[in-house]
Coordinates of C-alpha atoms in Angstrom, one line a residue:
M105 CA 0.0 0.0 0.0
Q106 CA 1.2 3.5 -0.9
W107 CA 1.0 5.5 2.3
I108 CA -0.3 9.1 2.4
D109 CA 1.8 10.8 5.1
M110 CA 0.3 14.1 6.4
R111 CA 2.0 14.1 9.8
S112 CA 4.3 16.9 8.7
D113 CA 6.3 18.3 5.8
T114 CA 9.4 16.8 7.5
V115 CA 8.4 13.4 6.1
T116 CA 9.1 14.4 2.5
H117 CA 11.3 12.2 0.5
P118 CA 13.9 13.6 -1.9
T119 CA 12.7 14.0 -5.4
P120 CA 14.1 11.7 -8.2
A121 CA 16.2 14.7 -9.4
M122 CA 17.6 15.1 -5.9
R123 CA 18.6 11.5 -5.7
Q124 CA 20.4 11.8 -9.0
A125 CA 22.1 15.0 -7.9
M126 CA 23.3 13.2 -4.7
A127 CA 24.8 10.4 -6.8
N128 CA 26.7 12.8 -9.1
A129 CA 27.7 15.4 -6.4
V130 CA 31.3 16.6 -6.5
V131 CA 32.6 16.4 -2.9
G132 CA 35.6 17.4 -0.7
D133 CA 36.2 17.8 3.0
D134 CA 34.0 20.7 4.3
V135 CA 35.9 21.0 7.5
Y136 CA 38.9 22.0 5.3
G137 CA 36.5 24.2 3.4
D138 CA 37.1 22.4 0.1
D139 CA 33.7 20.7 -0.6
P140 CA 32.6 22.7 -3.8
T141 CA 29.0 21.6 -3.6
V142 CA 28.6 22.8 0.0
A143 CA 30.3 26.1 -0.9
E144 CA 27.9 26.5 -3.9
L145 CA 24.9 25.9 -1.6
E146 CA 26.1 28.3 1.0
A147 CA 26.7 31.0 -1.6
L148 CA 23.3 30.5 -3.2
A149 CA 21.5 30.5 0.1
A150 CA 23.3 33.7 1.2
R151 CA 22.3 35.4 -2.0
L152 CA 18.6 34.3 -1.9
L153 CA 18.3 35.3 1.8
G154 CA 20.0 38.6 1.3
K155 CA 22.9 38.0 3.7
E156 CA 26.6 38.2 3.4
A157 CA 27.3 34.6 4.2
A158 CA 25.6 31.3 5.0
L159 CA 26.4 28.1 6.8
F160 CA 25.1 24.6 6.0
V161 CA 23.9 22.9 9.3
P162 CA 22.3 19.5 10.0
T163 CA 18.9 20.6 11.2
G164 CA 16.7 23.6 11.9
N165 CA 16.9 23.0 15.7
F166 CA 20.7 23.0 15.3
G167 CA 20.6 26.2 13.3
N168 CA 18.4 28.1 15.8
Q169 CA 20.5 27.0 18.8
L170 CA 23.7 27.8 17.0
A171 CA 22.4 31.3 16.2
I172 CA 21.5 31.9 19.9
F173 CA 24.9 30.5 20.9
T174 CA 26.7 32.8 18.5
H175 CA 24.8 36.0 19.2
C176 CA 24.7 35.7 23.0
Q177 CA 26.9 35.7 26.0
R178 CA 26.2 33.3 28.8
G179 CA 23.6 34.7 31.2
N180 CA 22.0 36.9 28.5
E181 CA 18.2 37.1 28.1
V182 CA 16.5 36.2 24.9
I183 CA 13.0 37.7 24.1
L184 CA 10.7 35.5 22.1
G185 CA 7.1 34.3 21.8
D186 CA 5.8 31.8 24.4
D187 CA 4.3 29.7 21.6
C188 CA 7.3 29.6 19.3
H189 CA 9.3 26.5 18.2
I190 CA 12.4 27.4 20.1
V191 CA 10.4 27.4 23.4
W192 CA 8.2 24.4 22.7
H193 CA 10.2 22.0 20.5
E194 CA 13.9 22.5 21.0
T195 CA 14.4 20.5 24.3
G196 CA 15.5 23.5 26.3
G197 CA 18.6 23.7 24.3
A198 CA 19.1 27.4 24.8
A199 CA 19.8 26.8 28.5
V200 CA 22.1 23.9 27.9
I201 CA 24.1 25.2 24.9
A202 CA 24.2 29.0 25.1
G203 CA 23.4 29.3 28.9
V204 CA 20.8 32.0 28.3
Q205 CA 17.5 32.8 29.9
L206 CA 14.3 32.9 27.8
R207 CA 11.9 35.7 28.4
T208 CA 8.6 34.9 26.7
I209 CA 5.8 37.1 25.5
A210 CA 2.2 35.9 25.0
G211 CA 1.4 36.5 21.3
D212 CA -1.7 36.7 19.3
K213 CA -1.6 33.5 17.2
G214 CA 2.1 33.8 16.9
V215 CA 2.3 37.6 16.5
M216 CA 4.2 39.5 19.3
D217 CA 3.3 43.1 19.9
P218 CA 6.4 45.2 19.2
D219 CA 5.6 47.4 22.1
E220 CA 5.6 44.4 24.4
I221 CA 9.0 43.4 23.0
E222 CA 10.4 46.9 23.7
A223 CA 9.0 46.9 27.2
R224 CA 11.1 43.8 28.0
I225 CA 14.4 45.0 26.6
R226 CA 16.8 45.7 29.5
V227 CA 17.8 49.3 29.3
G228 CA 20.9 50.4 31.1
H229 CA 23.0 48.3 33.5
D230 CA 21.9 47.0 36.8
V231 CA 23.7 44.4 38.9
H232 CA 20.5 42.5 39.3
W233 CA 19.6 42.2 35.6
P234 CA 20.6 39.9 32.8
Q235 CA 21.4 41.8 29.6
T236 CA 19.1 41.5 26.6
G237 CA 21.2 39.5 24.1
L238 CA 18.7 38.6 21.3
I239 CA 15.1 38.9 20.0
C240 CA 13.8 35.8 18.1
L241 CA 11.0 35.9 15.6
E242 CA 9.4 33.0 13.7
N243 CA 7.9 33.4 10.2
A244 CA 6.1 31.4 9.0
H245 CA 5.0 30.5 12.5
S246 CA 4.8 26.8 13.5
N247 CA 1.0 27.4 13.9
G248 CA 0.8 27.8 10.1
R249 CA 0.3 31.6 10.1
V250 CA 2.4 34.2 8.5
I251 CA 3.6 37.2 10.5
P252 CA 2.8 40.5 8.8
L253 CA 5.8 42.4 7.4
D254 CA 4.8 45.6 9.2
I255 CA 5.1 43.8 12.6
M256 CA 8.6 42.6 11.6
Q257 CA 9.6 46.1 10.5
R258 CA 8.5 47.6 13.8
T259 CA 10.3 44.9 15.7
A260 CA 13.5 45.4 13.7
D261 CA 13.3 49.2 14.2
I262 CA 13.0 48.7 18.0
A263 CA 15.8 46.2 18.1
R264 CA 18.2 48.4 16.2
R265 CA 17.4 51.4 18.3
H266 CA 18.4 49.4 21.4
G267 CA 21.4 47.7 19.7
V268 CA 19.8 44.2 20.1
P269 CA 20.2 41.7 17.2
V270 CA 17.2 39.8 15.8
H271 CA 17.2 36.2 14.8
L272 CA 14.5 34.8 12.5
D273 CA 13.5 31.2 12.8
G274 CA 12.5 31.0 9.1
A275 CA 12.2 27.2 8.9
R276 CA 9.3 27.8 6.4
V277 CA 10.3 31.3 5.3
F278 CA 9.9 30.4 1.7
N279 CA 6.3 29.4 2.5
A280 CA 5.8 32.8 4.2
A281 CA 7.1 34.6 1.1
T282 CA 4.9 32.5 -1.2
Y283 CA 1.8 33.4 1.0
L284 CA 2.7 37.1 1.0
G285 CA 3.6 37.2 -2.7
C286 CA 6.9 38.9 -1.9
E287 CA 10.6 38.1 -2.3
V288 CA 12.1 36.2 0.7
Q289 CA 14.5 39.1 1.2
D290 CA 11.5 41.3 2.0
I291 CA 11.1 39.1 5.1
T292 CA 14.7 38.4 6.0
R293 CA 15.9 42.0 5.8
H294 CA 14.2 42.6 9.2
A295 CA 16.6 40.1 10.9
D296 CA 20.3 40.0 11.5
S297 CA 20.4 36.2 11.1
V298 CA 18.0 33.7 9.7
M299 CA 17.6 30.0 9.7
C300 CA 15.7 28.2 7.0
C301 CA 15.0 24.5 6.6
L302 CA 15.8 22.6 3.4
S303 CA 14.3 19.4 4.7
K304 CA 10.6 20.3 5.2
G305 CA 8.5 21.4 2.3
L306 CA 11.6 21.9 0.1
A307 CA 12.1 18.1 0.3
A308 CA 15.9 17.8 0.8
P309 CA 16.6 14.7 2.8
V310 CA 18.6 16.7 5.5
G311 CA 19.9 20.1 6.3
S312 CA 19.2 23.7 7.1
I313 CA 20.8 27.1 6.4
L314 CA 22.0 29.7 8.9
A315 CA 22.7 33.1 7.3
G316 CA 23.9 36.4 8.5
T317 CA 26.9 38.8 8.3
A318 CA 30.3 37.4 7.3
D319 CA 31.6 37.9 10.8
F320 CA 28.6 36.2 12.4
I321 CA 28.9 33.2 10.1
A322 CA 32.7 32.9 10.8
R323 CA 31.9 32.7 14.5
A324 CA 29.1 30.3 13.9
R325 CA 31.3 28.1 11.8
Y326 CA 33.7 27.8 14.7
K327 CA 30.9 27.0 17.1
R328 CA 29.3 24.5 14.7
K329 CA 32.6 22.6 14.9
L330 CA 32.5 22.8 18.7
L331 CA 29.0 21.3 18.7
G332 CA 30.1 18.4 16.5
G333 CA 28.6 19.8 13.4
G334 CA 31.6 19.7 11.1
W335 CA 30.8 18.0 7.8
R336 CA 33.2 15.9 5.8
Q337 CA 32.1 14.9 2.3
A338 CA 28.8 16.7 2.7
G339 CA 28.4 17.6 -1.0
V340 CA 26.1 14.6 -1.3
L341 CA 23.7 16.3 1.1
A342 CA 24.3 19.8 -0.2
A343 CA 23.4 18.8 -3.8
P344 CA 19.7 18.2 -3.1
G345 CA 19.7 21.4 -1.1
L346 CA 20.6 23.3 -4.3
L347 CA 17.5 21.9 -5.9
A348 CA 15.5 22.6 -2.8
L349 CA 16.3 26.3 -3.1
T350 CA 16.1 26.6 -6.9
E351 CA 13.2 24.3 -7.9
M352 CA 11.2 23.4 -4.8
T353 CA 10.7 26.9 -3.6
Q354 CA 8.9 27.6 -6.9
R355 CA 6.1 25.1 -6.3
L356 CA 5.1 25.8 -2.7
G357 CA 2.0 27.5 -3.9
E358 CA 0.6 24.1 -5.0
D359 CA 0.9 22.9 -1.4
H360 CA -0.8 26.0 -0.1
T361 CA -3.7 25.5 -2.6
N362 CA -4.1 21.9 -1.6
A363 CA -4.1 22.9 2.1
R364 CA -6.9 25.4 1.4
Y365 CA -8.9 22.8 -0.5
L366 CA -8.5 20.4 2.5
A367 CA -9.5 23.1 5.0
E368 CA -12.6 24.2 3.1
R369 CA -13.9 20.7 2.8
L370 CA -13.2 19.8 6.4
H371 CA -14.9 23.0 7.4
G372 CA -18.1 21.8 5.9
M373 CA -18.2 18.5 7.9
P374 CA -20.1 17.9 11.1
C375 CA -18.1 18.1 14.3
I376 CA -15.1 19.9 12.8
E377 CA -14.2 23.5 13.2
V378 CA -11.6 25.1 11.0
D379 CA -10.7 28.8 11.1
L380 CA -10.1 29.3 7.4
A381 CA -8.4 32.7 8.1
D382 CA -5.6 30.8 9.8
V383 CA -4.8 28.6 6.8
H384 CA -1.9 30.6 5.4
I385 CA 0.6 28.0 4.2
N386 CA 0.6 24.2 4.0
M387 CA -0.8 23.4 7.4
V388 CA -4.4 22.8 8.3
W389 CA -5.3 23.0 12.0
F390 CA -8.8 22.0 13.1
R391 CA -10.8 21.3 16.2
L392 CA -12.9 18.2 16.8
L393 CA -16.1 19.6 18.4
A394 CA -17.9 16.5 19.4
D395 CA -17.0 13.5 21.6
I396 CA -15.1 11.8 18.8
D397 CA -13.6 8.4 19.4
V398 CA -10.1 9.3 18.6
S399 CA -8.8 5.7 18.6
E400 CA -11.5 4.9 16.0
L401 CA -10.6 7.8 13.8
M402 CA -6.9 7.0 13.9
A403 CA -7.5 3.3 13.2
A404 CA -9.7 4.3 10.2
L405 CA -7.0 6.5 8.8
E406 CA -4.3 3.8 9.3
T407 CA -6.5 1.2 7.6
A408 CA -6.9 3.6 4.6
G409 CA -3.1 4.0 4.4
I410 CA -3.0 7.5 5.9
K411 CA -0.5 8.6 8.5
A412 CA -1.5 11.5 10.7
N413 CA -0.7 12.6 14.2
P414 CA -3.6 12.2 16.7
P415 CA -5.4 15.3 18.1
E416 CA -3.7 17.1 21.0
G417 CA -6.0 19.1 23.3
G418 CA -8.8 18.6 20.9
R419 CA -6.9 20.0 17.9
M420 CA -5.5 18.1 15.0
R421 CA -3.1 19.1 12.2
L422 CA -2.7 17.8 8.6
V423 CA 0.2 19.1 6.4
T424 CA 0.5 19.1 2.7
H425 CA 3.7 18.7 0.7
W426 CA 5.0 17.7 -2.7
Q427 CA 4.0 14.0 -2.2
I428 CA 0.4 14.8 -1.4
S429 CA -1.9 15.1 -4.4
R430 CA -5.5 16.3 -4.7
S431 CA -6.7 12.7 -5.0
D432 CA -4.8 11.8 -1.8
I433 CA -6.6 14.6 0.0
D434 CA -9.9 13.3 -1.3
R435 CA -9.0 9.9 0.2
V436 CA -8.4 11.6 3.6
L437 CA -11.6 13.5 3.4
E438 CA -13.6 10.3 2.7
V439 CA -12.3 8.7 5.9
F440 CA -13.2 11.8 8.0
Q441 CA -16.6 11.9 6.4
R442 CA -17.3 8.3 7.1
V443 CA -16.1 8.3 10.7
L444 CA -17.8 11.5 11.7
S445 CA -21.1 10.4 10.1
D446 CA -21.3 7.2 12.1

Protein backbone atom coordinates (compact mmCIF):
# COMPACT_ATOMS: atom_id res chain seq x y z
CA MET A 1 0.00 0.00 0.00
CA GLN A 2 1.21 3.50 -0.88
CA TRP A 3 1.03 5.52 2.32
CA ILE A 4 -0.28 9.08 2.44
CA ASP A 5 1.81 10.78 5.11
CA MET A 6 0.34 14.06 6.39
CA ARG A 7 2.00 14.13 9.81
CA SER A 8 4.34 16.93 8.74
CA ASP A 9 6.32 18.25 5.79
CA THR A 10 9.41 16.84 7.53
CA VAL A 11 8.40 13.43 6.14
CA THR A 12 9.07 14.44 2.54
CA HIS A 13 11.30 12.16 0.50
CA PRO A 14 13.90 13.61 -1.85
CA THR A 15 12.70 13.97 -5.43
CA PRO A 16 14.13 11.74 -8.18
CA ALA A 17 16.18 14.71 -9.38
CA MET A 18 17.60 15.13 -5.88
CA ARG A 19 18.60 11.46 -5.71
CA GLN A 20 20.40 11.82 -9.05
CA ALA A 21 22.13 14.98 -7.86
CA MET A 22 23.32 13.17 -4.74
CA ALA A 23 24.79 10.37 -6.84
CA ASN A 24 26.65 12.82 -9.07
CA ALA A 25 27.74 15.36 -6.44
CA VAL A 26 31.32 16.60 -6.47
CA VAL A 27 32.64 16.42 -2.92
CA GLY A 28 35.57 17.44 -0.75
CA ASP A 29 36.16 17.78 2.98
CA ASP A 30 34.03 20.65 4.25
CA VAL A 31 35.92 21.02 7.54
CA TYR A 32 38.88 21.99 5.34
CA GLY A 33 36.52 24.20 3.35
CA ASP A 34 37.07 22.36 0.09
CA ASP A 35 33.70 20.74 -0.64
CA PRO A 36 32.64 22.68 -3.76
CA THR A 37 28.99 21.63 -3.60
CA VAL A 38 28.63 22.81 0.00
CA ALA A 39 30.32 26.09 -0.94
CA GLU A 40 27.92 26.51 -3.85
CA LEU A 41 24.91 25.85 -1.62
CA GLU A 42 26.08 28.34 1.02
CA ALA A 43 26.74 31.04 -1.58
CA LEU A 44 23.33 30.52 -3.21
CA ALA A 45 21.54 30.53 0.15
CA ALA A 46 23.27 33.74 1.24
CA ARG A 47 22.29 35.44 -2.01
CA LEU A 48 18.65 34.32 -1.86
CA LEU A 49 18.30 35.26 1.81
CA GLY A 50 19.97 38.63 1.30
CA LYS A 51 22.85 38.02 3.70
CA GLU A 52 26.63 38.24 3.38
CA ALA A 53 27.30 34.60 4.18
CA ALA A 54 25.60 31.32 5.02
CA LEU A 55 26.41 28.07 6.77
CA PHE A 56 25.07 24.57 6.04
CA VAL A 57 23.94 22.87 9.26
CA PRO A 58 22.31 19.51 10.00
CA THR A 59 18.88 20.63 11.24
CA GLY A 60 16.68 23.62 11.92
CA ASN A 61 16.94 22.99 15.65
CA PHE A 62 20.73 23.02 15.30
CA GLY A 63 20.57 26.25 13.28
CA ASN A 64 18.40 28.08 15.80
CA GLN A 65 20.48 26.98 18.77
CA LEU A 66 23.72 27.82 16.95
CA ALA A 67 22.35 31.31 16.25
CA ILE A 68 21.54 31.87 19.92
CA PHE A 69 24.93 30.45 20.93
CA THR A 70 26.71 32.78 18.49
CA HIS A 71 24.75 35.97 19.19
CA CYS A 72 24.66 35.72 22.99
CA GLN A 73 26.92 35.69 26.00
CA ARG A 74 26.19 33.25 28.81
CA GLY A 75 23.60 34.71 31.17
CA ASN A 76 22.00 36.90 28.48
CA GLU A 77 18.24 37.07 28.10
CA VAL A 78 16.46 36.20 24.85
CA ILE A 79 13.03 37.70 24.09
CA LEU A 80 10.69 35.49 22.07
CA GLY A 81 7.09 34.28 21.80
CA ASP A 82 5.79 31.81 24.36
CA ASP A 83 4.31 29.65 21.58
CA CYS A 84 7.35 29.59 19.28
CA HIS A 85 9.28 26.54 18.16
CA ILE A 86 12.43 27.44 20.14
CA VAL A 87 10.42 27.41 23.38
CA TRP A 88 8.19 24.41 22.70
CA HIS A 89 10.16 22.00 20.54
CA GLU A 90 13.91 22.46 21.01
CA THR A 91 14.35 20.52 24.26
CA GLY A 92 15.48 23.49 26.34
CA GLY A 93 18.63 23.71 24.25
CA ALA A 94 19.15 27.43 24.81
CA ALA A 95 19.75 26.82 28.51
CA VAL A 96 22.10 23.91 27.92
CA ILE A 97 24.09 25.17 24.93
CA ALA A 98 24.17 28.96 25.15
CA GLY A 99 23.41 29.28 28.86
CA VAL A 100 20.79 31.96 28.29
CA GLN A 101 17.48 32.82 29.90
CA LEU A 102 14.32 32.89 27.76
CA ARG A 103 11.88 35.72 28.43
CA THR A 104 8.63 34.89 26.67
CA ILE A 105 5.78 37.07 25.47
CA ALA A 106 2.20 35.89 24.97
CA GLY A 107 1.42 36.45 21.32
CA ASP A 108 -1.75 36.67 19.27
CA LYS A 109 -1.62 33.51 17.17
CA GLY A 110 2.15 33.82 16.93
CA VAL A 111 2.30 37.61 16.53
CA MET A 112 4.18 39.45 19.28
CA ASP A 113 3.26 43.09 19.88
CA PRO A 114 6.41 45.15 19.19
CA ASP A 115 5.57 47.43 22.11
CA GLU A 116 5.57 44.38 24.40
CA ILE A 117 8.97 43.42 23.03
CA GLU A 118 10.37 46.88 23.69
CA ALA A 119 8.97 46.86 27.23
CA ARG A 120 11.08 43.78 28.00
CA ILE A 121 14.40 45.02 26.64
CA ARG A 122 16.77 45.67 29.55
CA VAL A 123 17.81 49.30 29.25
CA GLY A 124 20.93 50.37 31.09
CA HIS A 125 23.01 48.28 33.46
CA ASP A 126 21.86 47.03 36.83
CA VAL A 127 23.72 44.45 38.88
CA HIS A 128 20.47 42.51 39.29
CA TRP A 129 19.60 42.22 35.60
CA PRO A 130 20.58 39.92 32.78
CA GLN A 131 21.39 41.79 29.58
CA THR A 132 19.09 41.46 26.59
CA GLY A 133 21.15 39.53 24.05
CA LEU A 134 18.70 38.65 21.30
CA ILE A 135 15.13 38.86 20.00
CA CYS A 136 13.80 35.82 18.13
CA LEU A 137 10.97 35.90 15.60
CA GLU A 138 9.36 33.02 13.69
CA ASN A 139 7.93 33.35 10.17
CA ALA A 140 6.06 31.38 9.01
CA HIS A 141 5.02 30.47 12.52
CA SER A 142 4.75 26.82 13.47
CA ASN A 143 1.01 27.36 13.91
CA GLY A 144 0.83 27.81 10.14
CA ARG A 145 0.27 31.56 10.15
CA VAL A 146 2.44 34.17 8.45
CA ILE A 147 3.59 37.19 10.47
CA PRO A 148 2.82 40.54 8.77
CA LEU A 149 5.80 42.44 7.41
CA ASP A 150 4.85 45.64 9.22
CA ILE A 151 5.14 43.81 12.56
CA MET A 152 8.59 42.57 11.58
CA GLN A 153 9.59 46.07 10.48
CA ARG A 154 8.47 47.62 13.76
CA THR A 155 10.28 44.95 15.74
CA ALA A 156 13.47 45.42 13.72
CA ASP A 157 13.35 49.20 14.23
CA ILE A 158 12.99 48.74 17.99
CA ALA A 159 15.80 46.19 18.11
CA ARG A 160 18.20 48.38 16.17
CA ARG A 161 17.37 51.40 18.31
CA HIS A 162 18.39 49.40 21.38
CA GLY A 163 21.36 47.65 19.73
CA VAL A 164 19.83 44.17 20.11
CA PRO A 165 20.18 41.67 17.23
CA VAL A 166 17.18 39.84 15.78
CA HIS A 167 17.23 36.18 14.76
CA LEU A 168 14.53 34.79 12.47
CA ASP A 169 13.45 31.19 12.80
CA GLY A 170 12.55 30.97 9.14
CA ALA A 171 12.16 27.20 8.94
CA ARG A 172 9.35 27.84 6.44
CA VAL A 173 10.34 31.34 5.34
CA PHE A 174 9.87 30.44 1.67
CA ASN A 175 6.30 29.39 2.49
CA ALA A 176 5.84 32.76 4.15
CA ALA A 177 7.15 34.60 1.08
CA THR A 178 4.87 32.53 -1.16
CA TYR A 179 1.85 33.44 0.96
CA LEU A 180 2.75 37.13 1.04
CA GLY A 181 3.58 37.21 -2.67
CA CYS A 182 6.92 38.87 -1.92
CA GLU A 183 10.60 38.10 -2.26
CA VAL A 184 12.07 36.18 0.66
CA GLN A 185 14.48 39.07 1.23
CA ASP A 186 11.49 41.29 2.03
CA ILE A 187 11.12 39.13 5.13
CA THR A 188 14.73 38.40 6.02
CA ARG A 189 15.90 42.03 5.83
CA HIS A 190 14.19 42.56 9.17
CA ALA A 191 16.57 40.10 10.89
CA ASP A 192 20.30 40.02 11.51
CA SER A 193 20.39 36.24 11.12
CA VAL A 194 17.99 33.72 9.66
CA MET A 195 17.63 29.95 9.73
CA CYS A 196 15.70 28.19 6.97
CA CYS A 197 15.02 24.47 6.58
CA LEU A 198 15.76 22.59 3.38
CA SER A 199 14.25 19.35 4.66
CA LYS A 200 10.61 20.34 5.21
CA GLY A 201 8.45 21.44 2.29
CA LEU A 202 11.56 21.91 0.14
CA ALA A 203 12.09 18.12 0.29
CA ALA A 204 15.85 17.84 0.76
CA PRO A 205 16.64 14.72 2.81
CA VAL A 206 18.57 16.66 5.47
CA GLY A 207 19.91 20.09 6.30
CA SER A 208 19.19 23.71 7.08
CA ILE A 209 20.85 27.05 6.42
CA LEU A 210 22.00 29.70 8.90
CA ALA A 211 22.73 33.06 7.26
CA GLY A 212 23.94 36.45 8.47
CA THR A 213 26.92 38.77 8.26
CA ALA A 214 30.29 37.38 7.25
CA ASP A 215 31.62 37.93 10.78
CA PHE A 216 28.61 36.22 12.38
CA ILE A 217 28.91 33.19 10.10
CA ALA A 218 32.66 32.92 10.75
CA ARG A 219 31.95 32.75 14.48
CA ALA A 220 29.05 30.33 13.89
CA ARG A 221 31.28 28.08 11.79
CA TYR A 222 33.71 27.79 14.71
CA LYS A 223 30.89 27.01 17.12
CA ARG A 224 29.32 24.53 14.68
CA LYS A 225 32.55 22.56 14.91
CA LEU A 226 32.50 22.84 18.71
CA LEU A 227 29.01 21.29 18.70
CA GLY A 228 30.13 18.39 16.52
CA GLY A 229 28.58 19.79 13.35
CA GLY A 230 31.64 19.73 11.11
CA TRP A 231 30.80 18.04 7.80
CA ARG A 232 33.18 15.92 5.78
CA GLN A 233 32.09 14.87 2.25
CA ALA A 234 28.82 16.75 2.66
CA GLY A 235 28.37 17.58 -1.01
CA VAL A 236 26.09 14.57 -1.32
CA LEU A 237 23.74 16.32 1.13
CA ALA A 238 24.25 19.82 -0.25
CA ALA A 239 23.38 18.78 -3.81
CA PRO A 240 19.67 18.19 -3.07
CA GLY A 241 19.75 21.42 -1.06
CA LEU A 242 20.58 23.30 -4.26
CA LEU A 243 17.48 21.86 -5.90
CA ALA A 244 15.46 22.64 -2.78
CA LEU A 245 16.33 26.33 -3.13
CA THR A 246 16.06 26.60 -6.91
CA GLU A 247 13.20 24.27 -7.86
CA MET A 248 11.15 23.35 -4.81
CA THR A 249 10.72 26.94 -3.61
CA GLN A 250 8.86 27.64 -6.86
CA ARG A 251 6.12 25.06 -6.28
CA LEU A 252 5.11 25.80 -2.67
CA GLY A 253 1.96 27.55 -3.88
CA GLU A 254 0.64 24.14 -4.95
CA ASP A 255 0.93 22.88 -1.37
CA HIS A 256 -0.85 25.99 -0.10
CA THR A 257 -3.68 25.52 -2.60
CA ASN A 258 -4.07 21.88 -1.56
CA ALA A 259 -4.15 22.89 2.10
CA ARG A 260 -6.88 25.43 1.38
CA TYR A 261 -8.87 22.76 -0.50
CA LEU A 262 -8.55 20.39 2.46
CA ALA A 263 -9.48 23.09 4.98
CA GLU A 264 -12.59 24.20 3.11
CA ARG A 265 -13.93 20.68 2.85
CA LEU A 266 -13.18 19.80 6.45
CA HIS A 267 -14.92 23.03 7.45
CA GLY A 268 -18.14 21.76 5.91
CA MET A 269 -18.15 18.51 7.86
CA PRO A 270 -20.10 17.91 11.06
CA CYS A 271 -18.14 18.09 14.32
CA ILE A 272 -15.14 19.90 12.78
CA GLU A 273 -14.21 23.54 13.22
CA VAL A 274 -11.59 25.10 10.96
CA ASP A 275 -10.68 28.78 11.10
CA LEU A 276 -10.08 29.33 7.40
CA ALA A 277 -8.44 32.68 8.13
CA ASP A 278 -5.61 30.80 9.85
CA VAL A 279 -4.77 28.64 6.82
CA HIS A 280 -1.86 30.59 5.36
CA ILE A 281 0.61 27.97 4.22
CA ASN A 282 0.61 24.17 3.96
CA MET A 283 -0.83 23.44 7.42
CA VAL A 284 -4.45 22.82 8.34
CA TRP A 285 -5.28 22.97 12.04
CA PHE A 286 -8.80 22.04 13.11
CA ARG A 287 -10.80 21.25 16.23
CA LEU A 288 -12.94 18.18 16.81
CA LEU A 289 -16.07 19.60 18.44
CA ALA A 290 -17.95 16.47 19.44
CA ASP A 291 -17.00 13.54 21.64
CA ILE A 292 -15.15 11.80 18.83
CA ASP A 293 -13.63 8.36 19.41
CA VAL A 294 -10.05 9.33 18.56
CA SER A 295 -8.85 5.72 18.55
CA GLU A 296 -11.53 4.85 15.97
CA LEU A 297 -10.56 7.83 13.82
CA MET A 298 -6.86 7.02 13.91
CA ALA A 299 -7.51 3.34 13.20
CA ALA A 300 -9.68 4.25 10.20
CA LEU A 301 -6.98 6.52 8.83
CA GLU A 302 -4.32 3.84 9.26
CA THR A 303 -6.51 1.21 7.58
CA ALA A 304 -6.90 3.57 4.62
CA GLY A 305 -3.13 3.99 4.41
CA ILE A 306 -3.03 7.48 5.90
CA LYS A 307 -0.46 8.60 8.47
CA ALA A 308 -1.53 11.47 10.74
CA ASN A 309 -0.72 12.62 14.23
CA PRO A 310 -3.61 12.25 16.67
CA PRO A 311 -5.39 15.30 18.10
CA GLU A 312 -3.72 17.08 20.97
CA GLY A 313 -5.96 19.05 23.30
CA GLY A 314 -8.81 18.56 20.86
CA ARG A 315 -6.86 20.03 17.92
CA MET A 316 -5.46 18.11 14.98
CA ARG A 317 -3.05 19.08 12.19
CA LEU A 318 -2.68 17.84 8.64
CA VAL A 319 0.18 19.05 6.44
CA THR A 320 0.48 19.06 2.65
CA HIS A 321 3.71 18.71 0.68
CA TRP A 322 4.98 17.66 -2.73
CA GLN A 323 3.99 14.01 -2.23
CA ILE A 324 0.37 14.83 -1.37
CA SER A 325 -1.90 15.05 -4.42
CA ARG A 326 -5.48 16.28 -4.70
CA SER A 327 -6.66 12.66 -4.99
CA ASP A 328 -4.76 11.84 -1.77
CA ILE A 329 -6.62 14.63 -0.01
CA ASP A 330 -9.94 13.30 -1.29
CA ARG A 331 -9.04 9.91 0.19
CA VAL A 332 -8.35 11.56 3.56
CA LEU A 333 -11.61 13.49 3.41
CA GLU A 334 -13.57 10.32 2.67
CA VAL A 335 -12.28 8.73 5.87
CA PHE A 336 -13.19 11.75 7.99
CA GLN A 337 -16.64 11.94 6.42
CA ARG A 338 -17.29 8.28 7.10
CA VAL A 339 -16.07 8.27 10.71
CA LEU A 340 -17.79 11.53 11.66
CA SER A 341 -21.07 10.42 10.11
CA ASP A 342 -21.27 7.16 12.06
